[in-house]
Amino acid sequence: MSHDYDVIVLGQGLAGTAVAWQLRWRGERVLVIDREAEVTSSTVAAGLITPVTGQRLVVSWRFADFWSSALAFYRRVEAETQMPCFRETPMVRIVADQGEQAVLHQRLTTRDFSPLVRQPPSPALIDAHFQSDAAAFEMLTAGQLDVPTYLRTSRACFSQTGGYLATDVHLPDDVQLTADGVSLPRVGVTAQQLVFCQGIAATTNPWFHAVQFRPAKGEILTLRIPGLEESRVVHRGVWLASGTDGLYRCGATYEWQTLDTVPTAAGRVEIEQRLQRFLRCPYDVVDQQAAVRPIHRQQYPVIGRHPKFPALGYLNGLGSKGTLQAPALANELIRVMSGGDVFDPRCDLNRWTELRGCHP
Ligand SMILES: Cc1cc2nc3c(=O)[nH]c(=O)nc-3n(C[C@H](O)[C@H](O)[C@H](O)COP(=O)(O)OP(=O)(O)OC[C@H]3O[C@@H](n4cnc5c(N)ncnc54)[C@H](O)[C@@H]3O)c2cc1C
């Protein structure tokens, strides 16, 4: 039977958008469906790609590999949409205390860390703007995606070729599994495969709800900082990043109990207290947002196709690193959907063995 599409991608966040582009570039007929919720993890994300994170100054998992995929991917999207959305930008990290200073000293001697950084930063942070009495280092291989622009222009491109639909898909009622694929009768489309890139909404997906999450709510502030001209992202406990609109964004908090999208006074206080440890300039808070990051219990992203229903695929759990990881993991998913193995067993959907009995 011939289908309307080769693949339907459910969800147009960072994950689904990357999957859709990678499929289109392979010549597949793709339909992306999204319910266009105002607040999602991707609409709130600052789009930062930070190579070194945490108090132990750890280089992000598979950074070199993910970085080269991401760079090539976003440049290709820019060429196709004729709209710039990604910038390579160094980031400055101010060392928090003596313990972190000692870690930095040790890390500068290691082969994974030292090529990624420069110490001290050049140029130095401007003294009148930042508390720069502590040591600092500069991460050279880093970047920032203008996520709203990327999502909006990608969506427009998909729409132009009949590859996008705005609707809320009700699971499981809207999806019928057929002998050779899937059918969504209410939407009026069929496809060989359906790939779920739903972010945190996947917790109620009847085919994949056995994949356990440990999601984290995050809050972020938008600031007006008159007189500040620092294009690099500056980190110290929180990050401060300039945007294309002349405003700055600052965040983010992590909270594991109240998983909603409501900005809180406590979130704002936490961010501002950390910011004031290194920013000397006066500022106004012009906006505050909150969303829930999709993080799986085992911290790694999860990729795969359903062991019992091979027309159904899954990519989720991008956590705080969707911008970096989505382009490469989208390729990985496509490989797995055509019968390949998942490259890293920690990311393999099949480790959630209960999934075998998981269907509506
Ligand atoms: C405050 C904050 C700051 C962050 N900053 C960064 C950062 O600087 N860098 C970075 O890399 N990451 C950052 N992140 C993390 C990043 O946002 C996530 O990694 C990423 O957004 C996950 O993308 P996703 O596509 O998996 O999920 P989502 O963004 O949640 O996308 C899922 C989409 O699926 C749609 N959907 C779900 N179910 C249905 C359905 N049944 N029918 C129709 N549509 C459906 C949703 O509406 C949504 O659009 C941040 C997150 C937060 C909260």
Short mmCIF file of C-alpha atoms and ligand atoms in Angstrom, two decimals:
data_model
loop_
_atom_site.label_atom_id
_atom_site.label_comp_id
_atom_site.label_asym_id
_atom_site.label_seq_id
_atom_site.Cartn_x
_atom_site.Cartn_y
_atom_site.Cartn_z
CA MET A 1 0.00 0.00 0.00
CA SER A 2 1.32 3.46 -0.74
CA HIS A 3 1.34 5.87 2.17
CA ASP A 4 0.86 9.63 2.22
CA TYR A 5 4.22 10.03 4.00
CA ASP A 6 7.27 7.94 4.74
CA VAL A 7 7.52 9.28 8.28
CA ILE A 8 5.31 11.30 10.62
CA VAL A 9 7.25 13.13 13.33
CA LEU A 10 5.14 13.97 16.38
CA GLY A 11 6.59 17.05 18.12
CA GLN A 12 8.42 20.04 16.65
CA GLY A 13 10.81 20.88 19.48
CA LEU A 14 14.58 20.60 19.10
CA ALA A 15 14.34 16.82 18.74
CA GLY A 16 11.52 16.59 16.19
CA THR A 17 12.81 19.49 14.09
CA ALA A 18 16.24 17.84 13.78
CA VAL A 19 14.69 14.48 12.87
CA ALA A 20 12.51 16.15 10.22
CA TRP A 21 15.45 17.96 8.58
CA GLN A 22 17.65 14.89 8.54
CA LEU A 23 14.84 12.85 6.94
CA ARG A 24 14.09 15.52 4.34
CA TRP A 25 17.77 15.67 3.37
CA ARG A 26 17.59 11.93 2.69
CA GLY A 27 14.66 12.52 0.33
CA GLU A 28 11.98 11.10 2.66
CA ARG A 29 8.42 12.44 2.63
CA VAL A 30 7.93 13.82 6.14
CA LEU A 31 4.96 15.26 8.01
CA VAL A 32 5.69 17.08 11.28
CA ILE A 33 2.78 17.50 13.69
CA ASP A 34 2.82 19.81 16.70
CA ARG A 35 0.13 21.28 18.92
CA GLU A 36 2.00 24.62 19.17
CA ALA A 37 1.88 24.94 22.95
CA GLU A 38 3.07 28.41 23.93
CA VAL A 39 5.52 27.12 26.53
CA THR A 40 7.64 24.03 25.92
CA SER A 41 11.15 23.12 26.86
CA SER A 42 12.35 24.20 23.43
CA THR A 43 10.49 27.53 23.32
CA VAL A 44 12.08 28.50 26.64
CA ALA A 45 15.60 27.16 25.95
CA ALA A 46 18.50 29.59 25.58
CA GLY A 47 20.08 27.40 22.92
CA LEU A 48 23.54 27.33 24.47
CA ILE A 49 26.14 24.72 23.58
CA THR A 50 28.56 24.68 26.49
CA PRO A 51 31.49 22.26 26.21
CA VAL A 52 32.51 22.21 29.88
CA THR A 53 29.97 22.06 32.69
CA GLY A 54 29.54 21.34 36.40
CA GLN A 55 31.82 21.93 39.37
CA ARG A 56 34.18 19.19 38.16
CA LEU A 57 34.61 20.99 34.82
CA VAL A 58 33.63 17.91 32.88
CA VAL A 59 33.72 17.91 29.09
CA SER A 60 30.22 17.15 27.86
CA TRP A 61 29.53 13.53 26.78
CA ARG A 62 30.70 12.89 23.17
CA PHE A 63 31.27 16.62 22.76
CA ALA A 64 33.60 16.57 19.73
CA ASP A 65 31.34 14.27 17.78
CA PHE A 66 28.11 16.10 18.67
CA TRP A 67 29.68 19.53 18.08
CA SER A 68 30.80 18.80 14.53
CA SER A 69 27.38 17.35 13.67
CA ALA A 70 25.59 20.32 15.21
CA LEU A 71 27.74 22.91 13.46
CA ALA A 72 27.28 21.33 10.02
CA PHE A 73 23.57 20.80 10.68
CA TYR A 74 22.72 24.37 11.76
CA ARG A 75 24.78 25.84 8.90
CA ARG A 76 22.84 23.70 6.44
CA VAL A 77 19.50 24.75 7.97
CA GLU A 78 20.58 28.41 7.68
CA ALA A 79 21.45 27.90 4.03
CA GLU A 80 18.13 26.23 3.34
CA THR A 81 15.94 28.71 5.24
CA GLN A 82 18.05 31.74 4.24
CA MET A 83 17.90 32.85 7.88
CA PRO A 84 20.85 33.00 10.31
CA CYS A 85 20.06 31.20 13.56
CA PHE A 86 23.35 29.86 14.95
CA ARG A 87 26.46 31.64 16.14
CA GLU A 88 29.75 30.24 17.28
CA THR A 89 30.69 32.19 20.36
CA PRO A 90 33.34 31.72 23.01
CA MET A 91 32.09 31.57 26.60
CA VAL A 92 33.83 32.89 29.70
CA ARG A 93 33.58 31.01 32.97
CA ILE A 94 34.52 32.79 36.17
CA VAL A 95 35.87 30.36 38.72
CA ALA A 96 33.56 30.20 41.74
CA ASP A 97 35.99 29.48 44.59
CA GLN A 98 39.33 27.98 45.57
CA GLY A 99 38.06 24.43 45.15
CA GLU A 100 37.07 25.13 41.57
CA GLN A 101 40.39 26.89 41.00
CA ALA A 102 42.19 23.70 42.06
CA VAL A 103 40.03 21.63 39.72
CA LEU A 104 40.81 24.04 36.88
CA HIS A 105 44.55 23.74 37.54
CA GLN A 106 44.36 19.99 37.32
CA ARG A 107 42.03 19.95 34.29
CA LEU A 108 44.32 22.26 32.31
CA THR A 109 46.84 19.43 32.22
CA THR A 110 44.41 16.93 30.65
CA ARG A 111 44.12 16.16 26.96
CA ASP A 112 40.34 16.37 26.62
CA PHE A 113 40.00 19.71 28.43
CA SER A 114 42.99 21.85 27.49
CA PRO A 115 42.36 22.17 23.71
CA LEU A 116 38.84 23.47 24.40
CA VAL A 117 39.86 26.37 26.64
CA ARG A 118 42.08 29.41 26.94
CA GLN A 119 43.25 30.88 30.21
CA PRO A 120 43.00 33.74 30.89
CA PRO A 121 40.19 34.87 28.59
CA SER A 122 41.18 37.25 25.83
CA PRO A 123 40.03 39.95 25.91
CA ALA A 124 39.51 39.99 29.68
CA LEU A 125 36.05 40.80 31.00
CA ILE A 126 35.58 44.54 31.51
CA ASP A 127 36.21 45.37 35.12
CA ALA A 128 33.44 47.95 35.35
CA HIS A 129 30.89 45.37 34.20
CA PHE A 130 31.97 42.15 35.88
CA GLN A 131 33.51 41.13 39.22
CA SER A 132 36.64 39.69 37.72
CA ASP A 133 38.84 39.35 40.80
CA ALA A 134 38.59 35.54 40.59
CA ALA A 135 40.33 33.49 37.90
CA ALA A 136 38.45 32.85 34.69
CA PHE A 137 38.84 30.74 31.57
CA GLU A 138 37.38 30.91 28.11
CA MET A 139 35.67 28.02 26.34
CA LEU A 140 36.60 28.42 22.68
CA THR A 141 34.46 25.81 20.99
CA ALA A 142 30.95 26.85 21.96
CA GLY A 143 27.81 28.24 20.39
CA GLN A 144 24.30 29.59 20.70
CA LEU A 145 21.21 28.74 18.70
CA ASP A 146 18.48 31.34 18.36
CA VAL A 147 15.89 28.67 19.14
CA PRO A 148 12.69 30.65 18.35
CA THR A 149 14.07 31.67 14.94
CA TYR A 150 15.26 28.13 14.19
CA LEU A 151 11.91 26.56 15.13
CA ARG A 152 9.86 29.21 13.32
CA THR A 153 11.83 29.19 10.07
CA SER A 154 12.03 25.39 10.02
CA ARG A 155 8.28 25.16 10.51
CA ALA A 156 7.69 27.65 7.67
CA CYS A 157 9.92 25.58 5.39
CA PHE A 158 8.14 22.33 6.28
CA SER A 159 4.73 24.01 5.74
CA GLN A 160 5.66 25.25 2.27
CA THR A 161 5.97 21.66 1.07
CA GLY A 162 2.91 20.31 2.91
CA GLY A 163 5.12 18.81 5.58
CA TYR A 164 3.65 20.47 8.67
CA LEU A 165 0.36 20.31 10.53
CA ALA A 166 -0.72 22.07 13.74
CA THR A 167 -2.94 19.79 15.81
CA ASP A 168 -3.02 18.07 19.16
CA VAL A 169 -2.72 14.33 18.59
CA HIS A 170 -4.67 12.34 21.19
CA LEU A 171 -2.94 9.13 22.14
CA PRO A 172 -3.79 6.37 21.62
CA ASP A 173 -7.16 7.20 19.98
CA ASP A 174 -5.75 9.13 17.02
CA VAL A 175 -3.21 6.48 16.02
CA GLN A 176 -4.01 3.13 14.42
CA LEU A 177 -1.29 0.60 13.76
CA THR A 178 -1.75 -1.05 10.38
CA ALA A 179 -0.11 -4.09 8.78
CA ASP A 180 2.52 -1.93 7.07
CA GLY A 181 2.64 1.31 9.03
CA VAL A 182 0.39 3.77 10.84
CA SER A 183 -2.78 5.65 10.13
CA LEU A 184 -4.08 8.80 11.83
CA PRO A 185 -7.73 8.78 10.65
CA ARG A 186 -8.81 12.02 12.36
CA VAL A 187 -5.91 13.85 10.76
CA GLY A 188 -6.45 11.94 7.52
CA VAL A 189 -2.91 10.69 6.92
CA THR A 190 -0.98 7.43 6.73
CA ALA A 191 2.75 6.74 6.94
CA GLN A 192 5.23 3.90 7.14
CA GLN A 193 6.59 5.13 10.45
CA LEU A 194 5.60 7.39 13.31
CA VAL A 195 8.38 8.88 15.40
CA PHE A 196 7.59 10.35 18.83
CA CYS A 197 9.63 13.45 19.79
CA GLN A 198 7.27 14.69 22.45
CA GLY A 199 9.57 15.94 25.19
CA ILE A 200 8.00 15.69 28.62
CA ALA A 201 4.56 14.89 27.14
CA ALA A 202 5.90 11.38 26.44
CA THR A 203 5.28 10.44 30.08
CA THR A 204 1.70 9.63 29.08
CA ASN A 205 2.51 8.02 25.72
CA PRO A 206 0.76 4.61 25.89
CA TRP A 207 3.48 2.83 23.87
CA PHE A 208 6.48 4.34 25.63
CA HIS A 209 5.35 5.28 29.14
CA ALA A 210 7.59 2.58 30.62
CA VAL A 211 10.61 4.77 29.83
CA GLN A 212 11.08 6.53 33.13
CA PHE A 213 11.76 10.23 33.49
CA ARG A 214 13.40 12.35 36.14
CA PRO A 215 12.41 15.73 34.68
CA ALA A 216 13.69 19.07 35.96
CA LYS A 217 11.84 22.35 35.87
CA GLY A 218 13.99 25.28 34.80
CA GLU A 219 13.44 29.01 35.08
CA ILE A 220 15.07 31.75 33.05
CA LEU A 221 15.02 35.58 33.16
CA THR A 222 15.13 38.09 30.33
CA LEU A 223 17.04 41.23 31.27
CA ARG A 224 17.66 44.71 29.94
CA ILE A 225 21.20 45.74 30.90
CA PRO A 226 21.91 49.29 29.67
CA GLY A 227 25.55 49.86 28.74
CA LEU A 228 26.63 46.21 28.82
CA GLU A 229 28.34 45.10 25.64
CA GLU A 230 29.59 41.55 26.10
CA SER A 231 28.77 39.20 23.25
CA ARG A 232 30.36 36.19 24.93
CA VAL A 233 28.24 34.10 27.27
CA VAL A 234 29.48 34.55 30.86
CA HIS A 235 29.07 31.76 33.43
CA ARG A 236 29.36 31.75 37.16
CA GLY A 237 26.70 29.64 38.88
CA VAL A 238 24.29 30.92 36.25
CA TRP A 239 24.97 31.98 32.68
CA LEU A 240 24.32 35.39 31.11
CA ALA A 241 23.84 35.39 27.34
CA SER A 242 23.13 38.21 24.90
CA GLY A 243 20.27 37.79 22.44
CA THR A 244 19.56 39.08 18.95
CA ASP A 245 16.91 41.43 20.40
CA GLY A 246 19.46 43.46 22.41
CA LEU A 247 18.27 41.84 25.64
CA TYR A 248 20.12 39.31 27.81
CA ARG A 249 18.92 35.99 29.15
CA CYS A 250 20.05 34.57 32.44
CA GLY A 251 19.48 31.14 33.98
CA ALA A 252 18.75 28.52 34.71
CA THR A 253 17.37 26.88 37.85
CA TYR A 254 16.86 23.14 38.43
CA GLU A 255 13.85 21.94 40.43
CA TRP A 256 12.61 18.36 40.62
CA GLN A 257 9.42 18.57 42.74
CA THR A 258 6.98 21.01 41.14
CA LEU A 259 6.94 20.13 37.46
CA ASP A 260 4.91 22.95 35.92
CA THR A 261 5.55 25.94 33.68
CA VAL A 262 4.77 28.62 36.27
CA PRO A 263 7.55 31.18 36.93
CA THR A 264 8.14 31.60 40.69
CA ALA A 265 9.45 34.30 43.01
CA ALA A 266 11.94 31.78 44.43
CA GLY A 267 13.28 31.03 40.95
CA ARG A 268 13.81 34.70 40.25
CA VAL A 269 15.56 35.29 43.59
CA GLU A 270 17.88 32.33 43.01
CA ILE A 271 18.93 33.54 39.57
CA GLU A 272 19.35 37.17 40.65
CA GLN A 273 21.43 36.25 43.72
CA ARG A 274 23.83 34.27 41.57
CA LEU A 275 23.93 36.94 38.88
CA GLN A 276 24.78 39.66 41.38
CA ARG A 277 27.88 37.72 42.41
CA PHE A 278 29.49 38.62 39.10
CA LEU A 279 27.51 41.33 37.29
CA ARG A 280 28.25 44.90 38.38
CA CYS A 281 25.81 46.65 36.00
CA PRO A 282 22.29 47.65 36.99
CA TYR A 283 19.56 45.75 35.11
CA ASP A 284 15.79 45.35 34.78
CA VAL A 285 13.99 42.04 34.63
CA VAL A 286 11.63 42.23 31.65
CA ASP A 287 10.40 38.64 31.53
CA GLN A 288 10.56 35.30 33.33
CA GLN A 289 9.75 31.87 31.90
CA ALA A 290 9.69 28.31 33.14
CA ALA A 291 9.48 24.90 31.46
CA VAL A 292 10.26 21.27 32.18
CA ARG A 293 13.36 19.62 30.69
CA PRO A 294 12.78 16.06 29.47
CA ILE A 295 15.41 14.05 31.38
CA HIS A 296 15.35 10.27 31.59
CA ARG A 297 16.02 8.50 34.87
CA GLN A 298 19.39 7.28 33.69
CA GLN A 299 20.39 10.76 32.47
CA TYR A 300 21.14 9.66 28.90
CA PRO A 301 18.88 10.31 25.90
CA VAL A 302 16.81 7.34 24.77
CA ILE A 303 16.55 6.26 21.13
CA GLY A 304 14.90 3.32 19.47
CA ARG A 305 11.98 1.65 17.86
CA HIS A 306 9.32 -0.18 19.74
CA PRO A 307 10.26 -3.86 20.06
CA LYS A 308 6.70 -5.01 19.38
CA PHE A 309 5.56 -2.24 16.99
CA PRO A 310 8.53 -1.44 14.74
CA ALA A 311 6.65 1.32 12.91
CA LEU A 312 6.91 3.40 16.11
CA GLY A 313 10.12 5.26 16.93
CA TYR A 314 11.25 7.31 19.91
CA LEU A 315 13.79 10.07 20.58
CA ASN A 316 13.68 11.85 23.90
CA GLY A 317 15.57 12.76 27.07
CA LEU A 318 17.73 15.51 25.60
CA GLY A 319 17.85 17.10 29.05
CA SER A 320 19.79 20.36 29.10
CA LYS A 321 21.64 19.61 25.88
CA GLY A 322 19.04 19.50 23.14
CA THR A 323 20.85 22.05 20.97
CA LEU A 324 24.09 20.07 20.99
CA GLN A 325 22.72 16.56 20.81
CA ALA A 326 19.59 16.70 18.62
CA PRO A 327 21.31 16.84 15.20
CA ALA A 328 23.49 13.74 15.75
CA LEU A 329 20.86 11.80 17.68
CA ALA A 330 18.31 12.45 14.94
CA ASN A 331 20.64 10.67 12.51
CA GLU A 332 21.10 7.91 15.03
CA LEU A 333 17.34 7.43 15.30
CA ILE A 334 16.95 7.24 11.53
CA ARG A 335 19.66 4.56 11.40
CA VAL A 336 17.94 2.59 14.16
CA MET A 337 14.55 2.86 12.44
CA SER A 338 16.05 1.14 9.43
CA GLY A 339 17.37 -1.75 11.49
CA GLY A 340 20.71 -0.48 12.90
CA ASP A 341 21.80 -0.86 16.52
CA VAL A 342 21.90 2.01 18.99
CA PHE A 343 25.54 3.17 19.25
CA ASP A 344 25.56 3.30 23.04
CA PRO A 345 23.67 0.70 25.11
CA ARG A 346 22.89 3.36 27.72
CA CYS A 347 20.69 5.10 25.13
CA ASP A 348 18.98 1.98 23.85
CA LEU A 349 15.22 1.98 24.22
CA ASN A 350 15.32 -1.80 24.60
CA ARG A 351 16.92 -1.56 28.02
CA TRP A 352 13.45 -0.62 29.25
CA THR A 353 12.43 -4.24 29.09
CA GLU A 354 8.94 -3.65 30.47
CA LEU A 355 8.27 -1.84 27.22
CA ARG A 356 7.67 -5.20 25.60
CA GLY A 357 4.27 -5.28 27.28
CA CYS A 358 3.69 -1.58 26.71
CA HIS A 359 0.77 -0.86 24.42
CA PRO A 360 -2.65 0.71 24.86
C1 LIG B 1 14.93 27.05 31.37
C2 LIG B 1 15.54 26.12 30.36
C3 LIG B 1 16.70 26.51 29.72
C4 LIG B 1 17.29 25.65 28.79
N1 LIG B 1 18.43 26.07 28.16
C5 LIG B 1 19.02 25.25 27.25
C6 LIG B 1 20.19 25.66 26.58
O1 LIG B 1 20.71 26.76 26.76
N2 LIG B 1 20.75 24.78 25.69
C7 LIG B 1 20.19 23.55 25.42
O2 LIG B 1 20.73 22.80 24.61
N3 LIG B 1 19.08 23.15 26.06
C8 LIG B 1 18.49 23.96 26.97
N4 LIG B 1 17.36 23.54 27.61
C9 LIG B 1 16.89 22.17 27.36
C10 LIG B 1 16.15 22.06 26.04
O3 LIG B 1 15.10 22.92 26.13
C11 LIG B 1 15.72 20.61 25.80
O4 LIG B 1 16.85 19.78 25.66
C12 LIG B 1 14.90 20.50 24.51
O5 LIG B 1 14.03 21.56 24.39
C13 LIG B 1 14.12 19.22 24.42
O6 LIG B 1 13.47 19.23 23.16
P1 LIG B 1 12.37 18.18 22.76
O7 LIG B 1 12.08 18.41 21.33
O8 LIG B 1 12.79 16.82 23.19
O9 LIG B 1 11.10 18.52 23.67
P2 LIG B 1 10.00 19.78 23.60
O10 LIG B 1 10.74 21.01 23.44
O11 LIG B 1 9.18 19.58 24.78
O12 LIG B 1 9.23 19.47 22.27
C14 LIG B 1 8.18 18.53 22.20
C15 LIG B 1 7.11 19.07 21.27
O13 LIG B 1 6.14 18.05 21.07
C16 LIG B 1 4.86 18.64 21.09
N5 LIG B 1 3.91 17.58 21.46
C17 LIG B 1 4.01 16.68 22.47
N6 LIG B 1 2.96 15.85 22.50
C18 LIG B 1 2.17 16.22 21.46
C19 LIG B 1 0.92 15.74 20.95
N7 LIG B 1 0.28 14.71 21.52
N8 LIG B 1 0.38 16.36 19.87
C20 LIG B 1 1.00 17.41 19.28
N9 LIG B 1 2.19 17.90 19.72
C21 LIG B 1 2.76 17.32 20.78
C22 LIG B 1 5.00 19.73 22.15
O14 LIG B 1 4.00 20.70 22.03
C23 LIG B 1 6.40 20.27 21.82
O15 LIG B 1 6.35 21.28 20.86
C24 LIG B 1 16.72 24.38 28.51
C25 LIG B 1 15.53 24.02 29.13
C26 LIG B 1 14.94 24.86 30.06
C27 LIG B 1 13.65 24.47 30.71
#
